[in-house]
Tab-separated table of N, CA, C and O and ligand atoms in Angstrom:
chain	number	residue	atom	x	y	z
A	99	UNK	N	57.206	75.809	153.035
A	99	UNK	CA	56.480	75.462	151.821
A	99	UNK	C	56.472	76.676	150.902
A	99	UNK	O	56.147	77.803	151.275
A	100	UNK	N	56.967	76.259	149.314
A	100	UNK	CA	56.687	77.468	148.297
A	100	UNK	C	55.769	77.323	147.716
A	100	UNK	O	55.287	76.194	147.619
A	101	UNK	N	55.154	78.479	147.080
A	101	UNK	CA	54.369	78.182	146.356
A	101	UNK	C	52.799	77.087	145.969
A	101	UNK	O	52.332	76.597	144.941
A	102	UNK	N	52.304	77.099	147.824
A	102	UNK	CA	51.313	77.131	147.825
A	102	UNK	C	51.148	75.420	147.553
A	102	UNK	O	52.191	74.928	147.125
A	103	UNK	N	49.866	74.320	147.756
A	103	UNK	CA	50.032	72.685	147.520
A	103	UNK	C	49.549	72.550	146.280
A	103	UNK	O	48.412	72.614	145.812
A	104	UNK	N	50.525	72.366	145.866
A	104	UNK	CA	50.600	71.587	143.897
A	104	UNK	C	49.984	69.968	144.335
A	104	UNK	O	50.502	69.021	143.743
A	105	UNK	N	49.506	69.841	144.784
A	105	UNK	CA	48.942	68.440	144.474
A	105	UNK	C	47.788	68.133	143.901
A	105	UNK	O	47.190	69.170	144.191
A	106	UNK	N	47.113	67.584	143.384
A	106	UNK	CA	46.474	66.891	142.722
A	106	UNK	C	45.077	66.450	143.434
A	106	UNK	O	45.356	65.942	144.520
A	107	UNK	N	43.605	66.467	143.193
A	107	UNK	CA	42.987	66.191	144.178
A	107	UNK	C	42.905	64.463	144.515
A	107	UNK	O	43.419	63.618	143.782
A	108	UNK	N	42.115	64.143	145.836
A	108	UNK	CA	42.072	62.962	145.728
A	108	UNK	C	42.443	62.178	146.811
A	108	UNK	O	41.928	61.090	147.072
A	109	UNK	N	43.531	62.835	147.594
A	109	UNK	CA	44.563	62.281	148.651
A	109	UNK	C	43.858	63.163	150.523
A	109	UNK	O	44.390	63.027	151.624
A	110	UNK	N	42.677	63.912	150.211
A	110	UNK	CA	42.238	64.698	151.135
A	110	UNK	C	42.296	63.807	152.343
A	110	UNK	O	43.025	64.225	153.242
A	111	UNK	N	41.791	62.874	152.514
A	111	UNK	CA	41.257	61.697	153.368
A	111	UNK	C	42.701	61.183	154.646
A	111	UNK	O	42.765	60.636	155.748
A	112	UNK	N	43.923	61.937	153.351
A	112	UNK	CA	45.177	61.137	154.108
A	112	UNK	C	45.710	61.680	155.837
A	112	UNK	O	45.299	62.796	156.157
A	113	UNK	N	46.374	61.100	156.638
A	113	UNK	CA	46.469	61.852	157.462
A	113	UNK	C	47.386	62.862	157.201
A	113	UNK	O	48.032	62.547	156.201
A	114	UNK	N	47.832	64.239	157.778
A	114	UNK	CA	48.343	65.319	157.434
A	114	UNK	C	49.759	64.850	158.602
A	114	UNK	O	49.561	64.554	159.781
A	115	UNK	N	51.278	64.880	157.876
A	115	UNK	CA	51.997	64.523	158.919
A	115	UNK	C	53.212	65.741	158.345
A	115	UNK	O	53.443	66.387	157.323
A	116	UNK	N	53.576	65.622	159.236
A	116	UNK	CA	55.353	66.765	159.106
A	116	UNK	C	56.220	65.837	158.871
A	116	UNK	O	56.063	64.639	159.106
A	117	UNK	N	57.431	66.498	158.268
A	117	UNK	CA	58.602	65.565	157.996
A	117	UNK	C	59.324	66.738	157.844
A	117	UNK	O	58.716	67.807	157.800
A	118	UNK	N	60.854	66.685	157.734
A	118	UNK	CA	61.939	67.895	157.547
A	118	UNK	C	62.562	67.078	156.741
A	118	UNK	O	62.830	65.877	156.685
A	119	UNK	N	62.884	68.961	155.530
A	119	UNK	CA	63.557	68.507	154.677
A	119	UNK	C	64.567	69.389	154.595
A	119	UNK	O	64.311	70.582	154.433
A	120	UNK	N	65.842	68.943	154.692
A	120	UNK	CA	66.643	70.032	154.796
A	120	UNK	C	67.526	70.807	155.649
A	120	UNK	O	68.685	71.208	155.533
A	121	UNK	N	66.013	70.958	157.154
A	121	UNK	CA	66.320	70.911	158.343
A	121	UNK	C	64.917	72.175	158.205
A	121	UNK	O	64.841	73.155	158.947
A	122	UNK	N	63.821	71.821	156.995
A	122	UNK	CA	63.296	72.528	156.790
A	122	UNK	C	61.163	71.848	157.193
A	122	UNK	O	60.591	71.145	156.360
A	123	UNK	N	60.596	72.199	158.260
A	123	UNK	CA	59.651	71.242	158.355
A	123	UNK	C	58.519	71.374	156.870
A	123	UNK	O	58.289	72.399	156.229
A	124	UNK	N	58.187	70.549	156.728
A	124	UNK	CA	57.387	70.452	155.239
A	124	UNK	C	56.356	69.267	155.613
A	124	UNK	O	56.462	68.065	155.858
A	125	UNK	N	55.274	70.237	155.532
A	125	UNK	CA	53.523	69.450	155.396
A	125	UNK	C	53.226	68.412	154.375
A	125	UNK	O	53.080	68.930	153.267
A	126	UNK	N	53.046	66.728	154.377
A	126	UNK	CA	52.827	66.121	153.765
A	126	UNK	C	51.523	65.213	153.964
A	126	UNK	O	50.566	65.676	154.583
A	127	UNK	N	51.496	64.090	153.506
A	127	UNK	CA	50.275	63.293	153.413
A	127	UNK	C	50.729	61.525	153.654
A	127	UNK	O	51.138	60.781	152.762
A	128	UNK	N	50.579	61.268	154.671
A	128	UNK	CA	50.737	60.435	155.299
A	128	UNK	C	50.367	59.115	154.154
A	128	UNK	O	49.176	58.846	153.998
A	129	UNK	N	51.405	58.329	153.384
A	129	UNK	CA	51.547	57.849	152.306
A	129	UNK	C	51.841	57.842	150.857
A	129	UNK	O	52.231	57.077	149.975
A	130	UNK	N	51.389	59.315	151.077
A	130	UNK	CA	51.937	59.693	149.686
A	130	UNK	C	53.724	59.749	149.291
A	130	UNK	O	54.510	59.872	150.230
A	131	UNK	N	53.992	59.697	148.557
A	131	UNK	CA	55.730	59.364	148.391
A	131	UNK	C	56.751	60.654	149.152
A	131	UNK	O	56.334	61.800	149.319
A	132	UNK	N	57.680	60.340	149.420
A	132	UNK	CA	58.601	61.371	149.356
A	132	UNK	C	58.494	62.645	148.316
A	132	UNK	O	58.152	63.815	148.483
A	133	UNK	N	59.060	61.693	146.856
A	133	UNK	CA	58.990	62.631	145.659
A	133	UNK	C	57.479	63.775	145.801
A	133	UNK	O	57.444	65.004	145.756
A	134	UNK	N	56.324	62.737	145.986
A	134	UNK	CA	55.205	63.918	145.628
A	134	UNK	C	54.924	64.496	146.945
A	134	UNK	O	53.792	64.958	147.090
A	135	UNK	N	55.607	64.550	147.776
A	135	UNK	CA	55.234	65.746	149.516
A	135	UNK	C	56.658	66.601	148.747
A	135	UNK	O	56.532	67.740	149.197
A	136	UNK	N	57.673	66.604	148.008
A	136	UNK	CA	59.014	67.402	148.401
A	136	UNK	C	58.127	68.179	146.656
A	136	UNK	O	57.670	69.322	146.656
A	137	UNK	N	58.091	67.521	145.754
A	137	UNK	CA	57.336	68.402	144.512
A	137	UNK	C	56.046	69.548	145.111
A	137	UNK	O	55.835	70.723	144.810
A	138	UNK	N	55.486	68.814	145.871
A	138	UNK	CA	53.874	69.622	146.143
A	138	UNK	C	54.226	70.693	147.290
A	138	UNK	O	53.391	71.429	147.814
A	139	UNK	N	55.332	70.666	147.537
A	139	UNK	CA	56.176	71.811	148.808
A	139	UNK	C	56.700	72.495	148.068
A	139	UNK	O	56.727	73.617	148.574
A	140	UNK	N	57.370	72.496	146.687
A	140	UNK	CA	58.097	73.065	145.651
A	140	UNK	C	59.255	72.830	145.861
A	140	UNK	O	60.016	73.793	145.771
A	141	UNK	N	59.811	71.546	146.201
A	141	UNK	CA	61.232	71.373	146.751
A	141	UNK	C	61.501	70.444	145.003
A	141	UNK	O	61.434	69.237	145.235
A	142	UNK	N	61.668	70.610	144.024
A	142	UNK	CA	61.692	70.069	142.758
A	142	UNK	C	63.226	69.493	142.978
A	142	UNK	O	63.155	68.380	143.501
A	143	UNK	N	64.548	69.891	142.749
A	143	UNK	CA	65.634	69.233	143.451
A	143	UNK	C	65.783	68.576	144.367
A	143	UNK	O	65.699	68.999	145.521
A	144	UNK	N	66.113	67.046	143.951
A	144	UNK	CA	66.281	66.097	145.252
A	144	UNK	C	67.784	65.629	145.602
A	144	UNK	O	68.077	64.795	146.458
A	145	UNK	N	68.634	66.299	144.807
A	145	UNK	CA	69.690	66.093	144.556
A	145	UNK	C	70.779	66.462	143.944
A	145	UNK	O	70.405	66.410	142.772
A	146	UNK	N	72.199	66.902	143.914
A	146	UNK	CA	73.067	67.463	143.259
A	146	UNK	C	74.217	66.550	143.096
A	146	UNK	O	74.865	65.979	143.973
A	147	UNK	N	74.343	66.518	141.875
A	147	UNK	CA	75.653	65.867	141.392
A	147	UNK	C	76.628	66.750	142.062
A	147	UNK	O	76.598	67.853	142.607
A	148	UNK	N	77.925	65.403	141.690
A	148	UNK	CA	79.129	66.262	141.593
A	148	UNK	C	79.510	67.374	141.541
A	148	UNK	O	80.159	68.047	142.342
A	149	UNK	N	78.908	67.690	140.116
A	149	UNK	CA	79.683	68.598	138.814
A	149	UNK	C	78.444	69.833	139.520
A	149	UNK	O	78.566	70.958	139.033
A	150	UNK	N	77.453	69.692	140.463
A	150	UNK	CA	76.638	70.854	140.510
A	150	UNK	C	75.621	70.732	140.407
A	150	UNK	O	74.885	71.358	141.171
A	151	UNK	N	75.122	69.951	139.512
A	151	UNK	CA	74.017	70.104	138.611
A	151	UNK	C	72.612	69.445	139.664
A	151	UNK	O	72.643	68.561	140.520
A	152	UNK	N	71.818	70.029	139.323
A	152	UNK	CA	70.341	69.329	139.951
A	152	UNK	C	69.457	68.221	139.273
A	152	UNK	O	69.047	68.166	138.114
A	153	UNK	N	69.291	67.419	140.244
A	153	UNK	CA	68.704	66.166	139.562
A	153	UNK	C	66.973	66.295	140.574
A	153	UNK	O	66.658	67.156	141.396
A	154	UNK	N	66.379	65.415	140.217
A	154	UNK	CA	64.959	65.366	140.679
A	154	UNK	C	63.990	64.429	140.234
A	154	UNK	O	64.226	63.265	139.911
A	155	UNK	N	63.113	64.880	140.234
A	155	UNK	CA	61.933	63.572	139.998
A	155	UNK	C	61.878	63.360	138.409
A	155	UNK	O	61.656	64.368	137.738
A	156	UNK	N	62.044	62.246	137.809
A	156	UNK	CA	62.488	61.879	136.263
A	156	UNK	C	61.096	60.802	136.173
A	156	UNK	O	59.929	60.964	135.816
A	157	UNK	N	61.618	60.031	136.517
A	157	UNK	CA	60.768	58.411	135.862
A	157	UNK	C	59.789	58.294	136.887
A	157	UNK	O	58.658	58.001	136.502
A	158	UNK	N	59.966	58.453	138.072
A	158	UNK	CA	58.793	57.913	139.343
A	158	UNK	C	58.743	56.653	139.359
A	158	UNK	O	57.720	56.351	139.973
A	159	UNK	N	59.308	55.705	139.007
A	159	UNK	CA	59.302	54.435	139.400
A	159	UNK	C	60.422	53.600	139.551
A	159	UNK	O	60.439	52.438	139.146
A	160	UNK	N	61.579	54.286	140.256
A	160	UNK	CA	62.602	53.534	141.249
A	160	UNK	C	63.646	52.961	139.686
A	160	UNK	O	64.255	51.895	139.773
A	161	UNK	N	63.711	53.668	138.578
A	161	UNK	CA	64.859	53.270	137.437
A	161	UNK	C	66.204	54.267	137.243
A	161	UNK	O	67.382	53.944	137.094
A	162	UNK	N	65.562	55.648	137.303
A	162	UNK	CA	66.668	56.144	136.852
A	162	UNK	C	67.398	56.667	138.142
A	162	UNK	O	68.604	56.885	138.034
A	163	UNK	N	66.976	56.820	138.976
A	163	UNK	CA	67.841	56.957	140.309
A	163	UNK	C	68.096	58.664	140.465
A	163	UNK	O	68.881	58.924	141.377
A	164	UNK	N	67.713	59.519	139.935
A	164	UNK	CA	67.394	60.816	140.122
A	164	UNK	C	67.202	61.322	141.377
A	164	UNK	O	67.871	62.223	141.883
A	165	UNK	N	66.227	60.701	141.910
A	165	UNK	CA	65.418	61.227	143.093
A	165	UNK	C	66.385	60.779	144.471
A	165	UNK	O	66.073	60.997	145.642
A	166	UNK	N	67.509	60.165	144.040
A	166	UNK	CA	67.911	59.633	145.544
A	166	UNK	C	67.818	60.511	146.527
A	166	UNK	O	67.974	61.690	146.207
A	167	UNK	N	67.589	60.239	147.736
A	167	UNK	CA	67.955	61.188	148.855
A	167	UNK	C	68.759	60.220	150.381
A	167	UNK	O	69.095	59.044	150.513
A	168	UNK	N	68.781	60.731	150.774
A	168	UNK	CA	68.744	60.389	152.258
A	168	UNK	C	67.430	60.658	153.351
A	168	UNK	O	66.857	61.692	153.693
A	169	UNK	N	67.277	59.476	153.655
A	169	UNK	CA	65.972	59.208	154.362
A	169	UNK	C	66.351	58.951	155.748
A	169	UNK	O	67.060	57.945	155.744
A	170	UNK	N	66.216	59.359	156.820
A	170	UNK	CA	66.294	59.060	158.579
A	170	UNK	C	67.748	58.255	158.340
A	170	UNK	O	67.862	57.058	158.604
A	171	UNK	N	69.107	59.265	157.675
A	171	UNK	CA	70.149	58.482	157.907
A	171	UNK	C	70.702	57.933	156.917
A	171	UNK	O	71.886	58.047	156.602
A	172	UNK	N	69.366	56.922	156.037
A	172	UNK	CA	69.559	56.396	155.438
A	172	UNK	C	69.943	56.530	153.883
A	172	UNK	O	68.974	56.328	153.152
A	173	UNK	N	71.345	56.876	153.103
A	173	UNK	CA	71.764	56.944	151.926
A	173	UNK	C	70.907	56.420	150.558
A	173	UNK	O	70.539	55.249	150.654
A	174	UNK	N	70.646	56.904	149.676
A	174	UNK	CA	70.345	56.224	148.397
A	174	UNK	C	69.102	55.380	148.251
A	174	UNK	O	68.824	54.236	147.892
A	175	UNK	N	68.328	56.719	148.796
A	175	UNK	CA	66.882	56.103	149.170
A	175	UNK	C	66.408	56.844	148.046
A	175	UNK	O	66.920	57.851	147.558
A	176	UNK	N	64.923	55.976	147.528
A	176	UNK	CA	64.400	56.801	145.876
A	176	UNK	C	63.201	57.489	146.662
A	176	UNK	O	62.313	56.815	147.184
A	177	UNK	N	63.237	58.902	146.711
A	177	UNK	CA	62.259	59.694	146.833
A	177	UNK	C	60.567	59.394	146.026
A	177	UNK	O	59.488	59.866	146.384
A	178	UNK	N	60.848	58.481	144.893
A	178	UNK	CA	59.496	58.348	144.325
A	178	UNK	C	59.010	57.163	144.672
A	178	UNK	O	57.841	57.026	144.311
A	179	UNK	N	59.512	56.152	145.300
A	179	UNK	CA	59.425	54.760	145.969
A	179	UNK	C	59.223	54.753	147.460
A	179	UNK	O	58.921	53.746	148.101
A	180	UNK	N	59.475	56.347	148.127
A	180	UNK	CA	59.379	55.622	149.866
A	180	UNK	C	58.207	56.624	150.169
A	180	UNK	O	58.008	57.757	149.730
A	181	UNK	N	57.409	55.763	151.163
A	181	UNK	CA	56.166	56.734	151.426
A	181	UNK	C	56.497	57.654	152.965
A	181	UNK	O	57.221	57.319	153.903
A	182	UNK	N	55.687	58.877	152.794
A	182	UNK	CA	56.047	59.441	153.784
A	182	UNK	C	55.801	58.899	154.992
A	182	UNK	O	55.130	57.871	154.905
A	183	UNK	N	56.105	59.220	156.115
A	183	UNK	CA	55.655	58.664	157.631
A	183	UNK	C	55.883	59.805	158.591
A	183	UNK	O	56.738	60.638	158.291
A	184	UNK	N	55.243	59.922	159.654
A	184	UNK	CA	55.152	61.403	160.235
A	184	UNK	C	56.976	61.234	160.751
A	184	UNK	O	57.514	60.158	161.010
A	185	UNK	N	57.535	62.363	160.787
A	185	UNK	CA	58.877	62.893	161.722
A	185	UNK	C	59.292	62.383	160.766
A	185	UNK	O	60.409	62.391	161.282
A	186	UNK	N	59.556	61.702	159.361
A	186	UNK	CA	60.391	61.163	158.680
A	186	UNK	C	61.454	62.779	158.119
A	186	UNK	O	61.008	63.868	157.756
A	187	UNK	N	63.333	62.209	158.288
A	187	UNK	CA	64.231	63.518	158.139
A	187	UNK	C	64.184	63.318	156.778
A	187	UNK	O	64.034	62.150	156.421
A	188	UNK	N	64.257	64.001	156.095
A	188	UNK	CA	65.223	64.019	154.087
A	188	UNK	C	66.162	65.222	154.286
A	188	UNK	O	66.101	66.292	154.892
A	189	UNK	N	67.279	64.424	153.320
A	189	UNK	CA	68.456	65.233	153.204
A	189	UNK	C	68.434	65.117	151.868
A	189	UNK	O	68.141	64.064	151.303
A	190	UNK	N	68.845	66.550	151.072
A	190	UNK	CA	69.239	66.339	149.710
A	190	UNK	C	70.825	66.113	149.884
A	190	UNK	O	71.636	66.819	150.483
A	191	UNK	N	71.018	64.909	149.176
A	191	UNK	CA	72.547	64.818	148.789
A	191	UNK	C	72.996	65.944	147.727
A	191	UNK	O	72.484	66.458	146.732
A	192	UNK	N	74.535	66.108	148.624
A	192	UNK	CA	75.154	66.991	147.097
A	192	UNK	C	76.851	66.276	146.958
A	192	UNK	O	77.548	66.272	147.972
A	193	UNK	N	77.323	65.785	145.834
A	193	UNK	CA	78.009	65.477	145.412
A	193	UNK	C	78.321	63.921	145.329
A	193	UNK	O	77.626	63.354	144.486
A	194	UNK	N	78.869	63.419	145.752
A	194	UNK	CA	79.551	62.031	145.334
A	194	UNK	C	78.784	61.372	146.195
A	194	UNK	O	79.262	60.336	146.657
A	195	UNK	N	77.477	61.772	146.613
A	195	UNK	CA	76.845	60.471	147.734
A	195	UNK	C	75.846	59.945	147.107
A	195	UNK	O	75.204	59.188	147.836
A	196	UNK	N	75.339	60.064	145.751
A	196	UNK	CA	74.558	59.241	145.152
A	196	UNK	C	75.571	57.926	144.479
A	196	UNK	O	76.632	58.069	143.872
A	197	UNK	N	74.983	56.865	144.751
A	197	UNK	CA	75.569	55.761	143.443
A	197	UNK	C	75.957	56.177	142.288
A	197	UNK	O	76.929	55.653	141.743
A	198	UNK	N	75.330	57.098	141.765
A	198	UNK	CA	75.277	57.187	140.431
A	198	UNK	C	76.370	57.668	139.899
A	198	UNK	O	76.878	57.281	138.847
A	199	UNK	N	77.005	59.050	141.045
A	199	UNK	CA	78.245	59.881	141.293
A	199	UNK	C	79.661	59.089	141.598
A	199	UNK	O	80.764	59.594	141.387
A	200	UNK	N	79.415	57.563	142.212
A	200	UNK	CA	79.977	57.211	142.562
A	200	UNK	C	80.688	56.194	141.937
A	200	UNK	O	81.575	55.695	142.629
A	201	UNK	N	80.500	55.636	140.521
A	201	UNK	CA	80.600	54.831	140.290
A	201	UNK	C	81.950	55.371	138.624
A	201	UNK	O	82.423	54.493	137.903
B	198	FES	S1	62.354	59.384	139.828
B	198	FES	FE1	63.542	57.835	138.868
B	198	FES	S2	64.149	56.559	140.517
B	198	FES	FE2	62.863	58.057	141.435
């Protein structure tokens, strides 16, 4: 974890679960999204194009496809749409494994 929990109050109540991101373990809140446990860790990149470039949390509601990651395996999952669950893996994609890259 960088930079200390950027979150927001409100969510205290949640259960406290681990998940790895990266291959990196990161403290989250048992419901709260992907996007806001990998932002409130300071992990702001959820993703790299092709060409390099870093993509991340944009819209928060499953449109612009920014946030994809890989979830337990699973490809082209929206970081601001899936809620955390304890042991859950994230992988940031880099290059041609988002849809978006792919098309
Ligand atoms: S932030 Fe736009 S789809 Fe997740």
């Amino acid at each position: 974890m960088s930079g200390g929990d950027l979150r927001m109050t409100g969510g205290e109540r949640r259960r406290i679960v681990q998940i790895a991101v990266d291959g990196q373990t990161v403290t989250a809140r048992e419901g709260e999204s992907v996007a806001a446990a990998l932002i409130a860790a300071g992990h702001r990149v959820m993703r790299w194009t092709a060409r390099g470039e870093p993509r991340g949390y944009f819209c928060g509601i499953g449109i612009c496809r920014d946030c994809l990651v890989i979830a337990d395996g699973q490809p082209d999952t929206r970081a601001c749409m899936t809620p955390v669950r304890e042991g859950l893996r994230v992988e940031s994609p880099r290059g041609p494994s988002a849809p978006a890259e792919r098309a």
